[in-house]
């Protein structure tokens, strides 16, 4: 049976053994999406998300900016042209990293398991580097208020983090696990401010309340590991910093919330399939074709500039280049395609329910053309 005919995972994902802020946010947003993405599908250890070149180019740039932002933060947010800034560029592998990332992704795209056209990135590593440099220059602001101390990377299992911080004044990449809860975090930077502890995280996106909540979780981890409660948490963005005061009462509230949330979300993931939570995110969800709730929510919203999705019931074959079908609203749809695309379709489709992703609508949405990039998922009745 082909990947496009699999109705559900061949091995369902178990809840995370140890949770992070990211996994908590992802499962809370939609348990079913997390579960379907992390389950085994036939020969694939996880759902084989089909990448899009434009999205990958943005991802490479974002990851490079993220590395540089963190490296600058560990150097104390230095000014352009300083020795510390040069050291940050080297630490982030900023310029050389683009060519390597492009080469790695070209290889992955060529051998990607889901059929269709052989996607390739459209730009070189140098072009992506230039794009990243422009973005960084536009946003990065040297902050004289930021502590000008280069942070030393903490060892994986420091004997005494509290004493180490007192000696070094600033630590980076501190990996901590809660002593009683299956929750971990990697703290970008921990530093002394007037003999008090501050936890800092480096962000390339826009300010969000999620960042504050994540930082409070990190402050909790530091408190439980060292006995020292941070007095402040800060999100360092490219163009400035946002800080929030911390109290022990607030950290206790965070801990209580984690004690409730982790087993609750683990229990939700024990269902097969887990609960779906349709939202605007369904439009870009990679597993929407295997989620009836998400598909119904996102099908109409996916229509854009003549391209879109459709759930169809096949009525009859109409030669080697098309077939007739009914839409979910009962409208007759003529589905057409070239001979090269026909070889990508399931062998037997008469009477089947199909979910088509990224077809091209024509004739006032009464004709749907399947292209080489279009994907067709079979939907069995039991689903």
Coordinates of C-alpha atoms in Angstrom, one line a residue:
X1 CA 0.0 0.0 0.0
X2 CA 1.4 3.4 -1.0
X3 CA 1.9 6.3 1.4
X4 CA -1.1 8.1 -0.1
X5 CA -3.4 5.1 0.7
X6 CA -2.4 4.8 4.4
X7 CA -5.3 5.9 6.4
X8 CA -3.6 6.2 9.7
X9 CA -0.1 5.7 11.2
X10 CA 1.3 2.2 11.3
X11 CA 2.7 3.0 14.7
X12 CA 1.2 5.7 16.8
X13 CA 3.5 8.2 18.6
X14 CA 3.7 8.0 22.4
X15 CA 3.5 11.1 24.5
X16 CA 6.9 12.8 25.0
X17 CA 9.0 11.1 27.8
X18 CA 10.2 14.6 28.7
X19 CA 8.4 17.7 27.8
X20 CA 9.7 21.1 26.7
X21 CA 8.0 24.5 26.3
X22 CA 7.8 23.8 22.5
X23 CA 6.2 20.4 22.8
X24 CA 3.7 21.7 25.4
X25 CA 2.7 24.5 23.0
X26 CA 2.5 22.2 20.0
X27 CA 0.4 19.6 21.7
X28 CA -1.8 22.2 23.4
X29 CA -2.5 23.9 20.0
X30 CA -3.6 20.6 18.3
X31 CA -2.9 17.2 19.9
X32 CA -3.8 15.4 16.7
X33 CA -1.4 17.4 14.6
X34 CA 1.5 16.6 16.9
X35 CA 0.5 13.0 17.1
X36 CA 0.2 12.5 13.3
X37 CA 3.5 14.3 12.6
X38 CA 5.4 12.2 15.2
X39 CA 3.9 8.8 14.4
X40 CA 5.4 6.2 12.1
X41 CA 3.9 5.9 8.5
X42 CA 5.0 2.7 6.8
X43 CA 8.7 3.1 6.0
X44 CA 8.8 6.6 7.5
X45 CA 9.7 7.1 11.1
X46 CA 7.7 10.3 11.0
X47 CA 5.1 11.8 8.7
X48 CA 7.2 12.8 5.6
X49 CA 6.4 16.5 5.3
X50 CA 6.9 17.7 1.8
X51 CA 9.0 20.9 1.9
X52 CA 8.5 23.8 -0.4
X53 CA 11.6 25.6 -1.8
X54 CA 10.5 29.1 -0.8
X55 CA 9.7 28.0 2.7
X56 CA 13.1 26.3 3.0
X57 CA 14.9 29.4 1.9
X58 CA 13.1 31.3 4.6
X59 CA 14.0 28.6 7.1
X60 CA 17.7 28.6 6.3
X61 CA 17.8 32.4 6.7
X62 CA 15.8 32.3 9.9
X63 CA 18.1 29.6 11.4
X64 CA 21.2 31.6 10.5
X65 CA 19.7 34.7 12.1
X66 CA 18.8 32.7 15.1
X67 CA 22.3 31.4 15.5
X68 CA 23.8 34.8 15.1
X69 CA 21.3 36.4 17.5
X70 CA 22.3 33.8 20.2
X71 CA 26.0 34.2 19.5
X72 CA 25.8 38.0 19.8
X73 CA 23.8 37.6 23.0
X74 CA 26.5 35.3 24.5
X75 CA 29.1 37.9 23.6
X76 CA 27.1 40.6 25.4
X77 CA 25.3 42.1 22.4
X78 CA 28.4 43.8 20.9
X79 CA 28.4 46.6 18.4
X80 CA 29.0 46.1 14.7
X81 CA 32.7 45.9 13.8
X82 CA 33.8 45.0 17.3
X83 CA 36.1 42.1 18.0
X84 CA 33.2 40.5 20.0
X85 CA 30.9 40.8 17.0
X86 CA 33.4 39.2 14.8
X87 CA 33.7 36.4 17.3
X88 CA 29.9 36.0 17.2
X89 CA 29.9 35.7 13.4
X90 CA 32.5 32.9 13.7
X91 CA 30.7 31.2 16.5
X92 CA 27.4 31.2 14.5
X93 CA 29.1 29.8 11.4
X94 CA 27.2 32.6 9.7
X95 CA 28.6 33.0 6.2
X96 CA 29.9 29.5 5.6
X97 CA 26.8 27.9 7.0
X98 CA 24.6 29.1 4.1
X99 CA 26.4 27.2 1.4
X100 CA 26.5 24.0 3.5
X101 CA 22.7 24.3 4.3
X102 CA 21.8 24.8 0.6
X103 CA 23.9 21.8 -0.5
X104 CA 22.3 19.6 2.3
X105 CA 18.8 20.6 1.3
X106 CA 19.4 20.1 -2.4
X107 CA 20.4 16.5 -1.6
X108 CA 17.4 16.0 0.6
X109 CA 14.9 17.4 -2.0
X110 CA 16.3 15.2 -4.7
X111 CA 15.7 12.1 -2.7
X112 CA 12.5 13.1 -1.0
X113 CA 10.2 10.1 -0.6
X114 CA 6.9 11.7 -1.7
X115 CA 6.5 11.6 -5.5
X116 CA 6.1 14.7 -7.6
X117 CA 8.5 17.2 -9.3
X118 CA 12.1 17.2 -8.2
X119 CA 12.1 20.4 -6.2
X120 CA 15.3 22.4 -5.9
X121 CA 16.2 25.6 -4.1
X122 CA 16.2 28.5 -6.4
X123 CA 19.0 30.6 -4.9
X124 CA 22.6 30.1 -3.9
X125 CA 24.0 30.2 -0.4
X126 CA 25.6 33.6 -1.2
X127 CA 22.2 35.1 -2.1
X128 CA 20.6 33.8 1.1
X129 CA 23.6 35.2 3.1
X130 CA 23.0 38.6 1.5
X131 CA 19.3 38.5 2.4
X132 CA 20.1 37.6 6.0
X133 CA 22.7 40.3 6.3
X134 CA 20.2 42.9 5.2
X135 CA 17.6 41.7 7.6
X136 CA 20.1 41.6 10.5
X137 CA 21.4 45.1 9.8
X138 CA 17.9 46.5 9.7
X139 CA 16.9 45.0 13.0
X140 CA 19.9 44.6 15.2
X141 CA 20.5 47.3 17.7
X142 CA 23.4 47.3 20.1
X143 CA 21.9 47.7 23.6
X144 CA 24.2 49.6 26.0
X145 CA 22.0 48.4 28.9
X146 CA 22.7 44.8 28.2
X147 CA 25.4 43.2 30.4
X148 CA 28.7 43.4 28.4
X149 CA 30.0 40.0 29.6
X150 CA 30.8 37.1 27.4
X151 CA 28.9 34.1 28.7
X152 CA 30.8 30.8 29.2
X153 CA 29.0 27.7 28.0
X154 CA 27.9 25.5 31.0
X155 CA 29.0 21.9 31.0
X156 CA 26.3 19.3 30.7
X157 CA 26.3 18.4 34.3
X158 CA 28.0 21.1 36.3
X159 CA 28.5 20.2 40.0
X160 CA 27.4 23.6 41.2
X161 CA 25.7 25.9 38.8
X162 CA 25.2 28.6 41.5
X163 CA 28.9 28.8 42.3
X164 CA 29.8 28.6 38.6
X165 CA 27.6 31.6 37.8
X166 CA 29.0 33.6 40.7
X167 CA 32.5 33.0 39.3
X168 CA 31.8 33.5 35.6
X169 CA 29.0 36.1 35.9
X170 CA 27.3 34.7 32.8
X171 CA 26.6 31.2 31.5
X172 CA 25.2 30.0 28.2
X173 CA 23.2 27.0 27.0
X174 CA 22.4 25.7 30.5
X175 CA 20.4 22.5 30.1
X176 CA 18.2 21.8 33.1
X177 CA 15.5 19.2 34.0
X178 CA 13.0 19.7 36.7
X179 CA 13.7 17.3 39.7
X180 CA 10.1 16.1 40.0
X181 CA 8.5 16.7 36.6
X182 CA 9.3 15.4 33.1
X183 CA 10.1 18.9 31.9
X184 CA 13.4 20.3 30.6
X185 CA 14.7 23.5 29.1
X186 CA 17.9 24.9 27.6
X187 CA 18.5 28.4 29.0
X188 CA 20.2 30.6 26.4
X189 CA 21.9 32.8 29.0
X190 CA 21.9 33.2 32.8
X191 CA 23.6 36.2 34.2
X192 CA 24.2 38.2 37.4
X193 CA 22.6 41.6 37.6
X194 CA 23.5 43.5 40.8
X195 CA 24.2 40.1 42.6
X196 CA 20.8 38.9 41.4
X197 CA 20.0 36.2 38.8
X198 CA 18.4 37.0 35.4
X199 CA 17.4 34.5 32.7
X200 CA 17.7 35.6 29.1
X201 CA 16.4 34.0 25.9
X202 CA 17.3 35.3 22.4
X203 CA 14.5 35.6 19.9
X204 CA 14.4 36.6 16.2
X205 CA 10.7 36.9 15.9
X206 CA 8.2 39.4 17.3
X207 CA 7.4 39.8 21.0
X208 CA 4.9 37.3 22.3
X209 CA 3.4 36.4 25.6
X210 CA 4.5 32.8 24.9
X211 CA 8.1 34.0 25.3
X212 CA 7.3 35.4 28.8
X213 CA 5.7 32.0 29.8
X214 CA 8.7 30.1 28.4
X215 CA 11.1 32.2 30.4
X216 CA 9.1 31.7 33.6
X217 CA 9.5 28.0 33.1
X218 CA 13.2 28.4 32.6
X219 CA 13.4 30.5 35.8
X220 CA 11.6 27.8 37.6
X221 CA 14.1 25.2 36.4
X222 CA 17.0 27.4 37.6
X223 CA 15.3 27.9 41.0
X224 CA 14.7 24.2 41.5
X225 CA 18.3 23.3 40.5
X226 CA 20.1 25.9 42.5
X227 CA 17.7 27.2 45.2
X228 CA 18.2 30.8 43.8
X229 CA 15.0 32.3 42.4
X230 CA 15.7 34.7 39.4
X231 CA 14.4 38.2 40.0
X232 CA 14.0 38.9 36.3
X233 CA 13.5 37.2 32.9
X234 CA 14.2 38.9 29.6
X235 CA 13.6 38.2 25.9
X236 CA 16.4 39.8 23.8
X237 CA 15.1 40.6 20.3
X238 CA 17.1 41.9 17.5
X239 CA 15.8 45.4 18.0
X240 CA 15.5 45.5 21.8
X241 CA 14.7 43.7 25.0
X242 CA 11.6 43.0 27.0
X243 CA 11.9 42.2 30.6
X244 CA 9.5 40.9 33.3
X245 CA 10.0 40.8 37.1
X246 CA 9.8 37.3 38.8
X247 CA 8.5 36.3 42.2
X248 CA 8.6 33.0 43.9
X249 CA 4.8 33.0 44.0
X250 CA 4.7 33.3 40.2
X251 CA 7.2 30.4 39.8
X252 CA 5.1 28.3 42.1
X253 CA 2.1 29.1 39.9
X254 CA 4.0 28.0 36.9
X255 CA 5.0 24.8 38.6
X256 CA 1.4 24.0 39.6
X257 CA 0.3 24.6 36.0
X258 CA 3.0 22.2 34.7
X259 CA 1.9 19.6 37.3
X260 CA -1.6 19.7 35.9
X261 CA -0.9 20.3 32.2
X262 CA 1.7 17.6 31.5
X263 CA -0.4 14.5 32.6
X264 CA -3.5 16.1 31.0
X265 CA -1.9 16.4 27.6
X266 CA -0.2 13.0 27.9
X267 CA -3.7 11.5 28.5
X268 CA -5.1 13.3 25.5
X269 CA -2.3 11.9 23.3
X270 CA -3.2 8.4 24.5
X271 CA -6.3 8.5 22.2
X272 CA -5.9 7.1 18.7
X273 CA -6.4 9.5 17.1
X274 CA -6.0 12.3 19.6
X275 CA -8.4 15.3 19.8
X276 CA -8.2 17.7 16.8
X277 CA -8.4 21.5 17.5
X278 CA -9.2 23.1 14.2
X279 CA -8.0 26.7 13.7
X280 CA -6.5 29.0 11.2
X281 CA -3.3 26.9 11.4
X282 CA -5.1 24.0 9.6
X283 CA -4.5 25.9 6.3
X284 CA -0.7 25.2 6.5
X285 CA -1.0 21.9 8.5
X286 CA 1.1 19.2 6.8
X287 CA -1.2 16.4 8.0
X288 CA -4.5 18.0 7.2
X289 CA -5.3 15.4 4.5
X290 CA -5.4 12.7 7.3
X291 CA -7.5 14.8 9.6
X292 CA -11.3 15.0 8.7
X293 CA -11.8 17.9 11.2
X294 CA -8.8 19.9 9.9
X295 CA -9.6 19.2 6.2
X296 CA -13.2 20.4 6.5
X297 CA -12.0 23.6 8.3
X298 CA -9.2 24.4 5.8
X299 CA -10.5 23.2 2.4
X300 CA -12.2 26.4 1.3
X301 CA -9.5 28.6 3.0
X302 CA -6.8 26.9 0.9
X303 CA -8.1 28.4 -2.3
X304 CA -5.6 31.0 -3.5
X305 CA -5.1 32.5 -6.9
X306 CA -6.7 29.6 -8.7
X307 CA -5.0 26.9 -6.7
X308 CA -6.6 25.0 -4.0
X309 CA -7.8 21.7 -2.4
X310 CA -10.9 19.5 -2.8
X311 CA -12.5 16.5 -1.3
X312 CA -14.0 14.5 -4.2
X313 CA -16.0 11.3 -4.7
X314 CA -15.0 9.6 -8.0
X315 CA -17.9 9.0 -10.3
X316 CA -16.3 7.4 -13.3
X317 CA -13.1 7.3 -15.3
X318 CA -13.1 9.4 -18.4
X319 CA -10.2 8.1 -20.4
X320 CA -6.5 8.2 -19.5
X321 CA -6.4 11.9 -18.8
X322 CA -9.3 12.5 -16.4
X323 CA -12.3 11.4 -14.5
X324 CA -15.6 12.8 -13.2
X325 CA -16.3 13.4 -9.5
X326 CA -18.6 15.1 -7.1
X327 CA -17.5 17.7 -4.7
X328 CA -18.5 17.8 -1.0
X329 CA -21.4 20.1 -2.0
X330 CA -22.6 17.7 -4.8
X331 CA -21.2 19.7 -7.7
X332 CA -19.9 17.7 -10.6
X333 CA -16.2 18.2 -11.1
X334 CA -14.2 17.3 -14.2
X335 CA -10.7 16.3 -13.0
X336 CA -8.1 16.4 -15.7
X337 CA -4.3 15.7 -15.9
X338 CA -1.5 14.8 -18.3
X339 CA -0.3 11.3 -18.8
X340 CA 2.8 11.9 -16.7
X341 CA 0.6 12.8 -13.8
X342 CA -1.6 9.7 -14.3
X343 CA 1.2 7.5 -13.2
X344 CA 1.3 9.2 -9.8
X345 CA -2.3 8.4 -9.0
X346 CA -3.6 5.4 -7.1
X347 CA -4.3 2.5 -9.4
X348 CA -8.0 2.0 -8.5
X349 CA -10.0 5.2 -7.8
X350 CA -13.5 4.4 -9.0
X351 CA -16.0 5.2 -6.2
X352 CA -13.2 6.3 -3.9
X353 CA -13.2 9.4 -1.8
X354 CA -10.1 11.5 -2.6
X355 CA -8.5 14.5 -0.9
X356 CA -6.7 16.6 -3.4
X357 CA -4.0 19.1 -2.3
X358 CA -2.9 21.9 -4.4
X359 CA -4.7 21.4 -7.7
X360 CA -5.5 24.1 -10.2
X361 CA -9.1 25.2 -10.5
X362 CA -10.6 26.3 -13.9
X363 CA -13.9 27.0 -15.5
X364 CA -15.4 28.7 -12.4
X365 CA -14.3 25.8 -10.2
X366 CA -16.0 23.1 -12.2
X367 CA -12.7 21.7 -13.6
X368 CA -9.8 20.7 -11.4
X369 CA -6.4 20.1 -13.0
X370 CA -3.9 17.9 -11.3
X371 CA -0.3 19.0 -11.7
X372 CA 3.0 17.2 -11.0
X373 CA 3.1 18.9 -7.6
X374 CA -0.5 18.0 -6.7
X375 CA -1.0 15.2 -4.1
X376 CA -4.0 12.9 -4.0
X377 CA -4.9 11.0 -0.8
X378 CA -7.3 8.1 -0.8
X379 CA -9.9 8.3 2.0
X380 CA -11.3 4.9 3.2
X381 CA -14.8 4.7 4.6
X382 CA -13.6 3.6 8.0
X383 CA -11.7 6.9 8.4

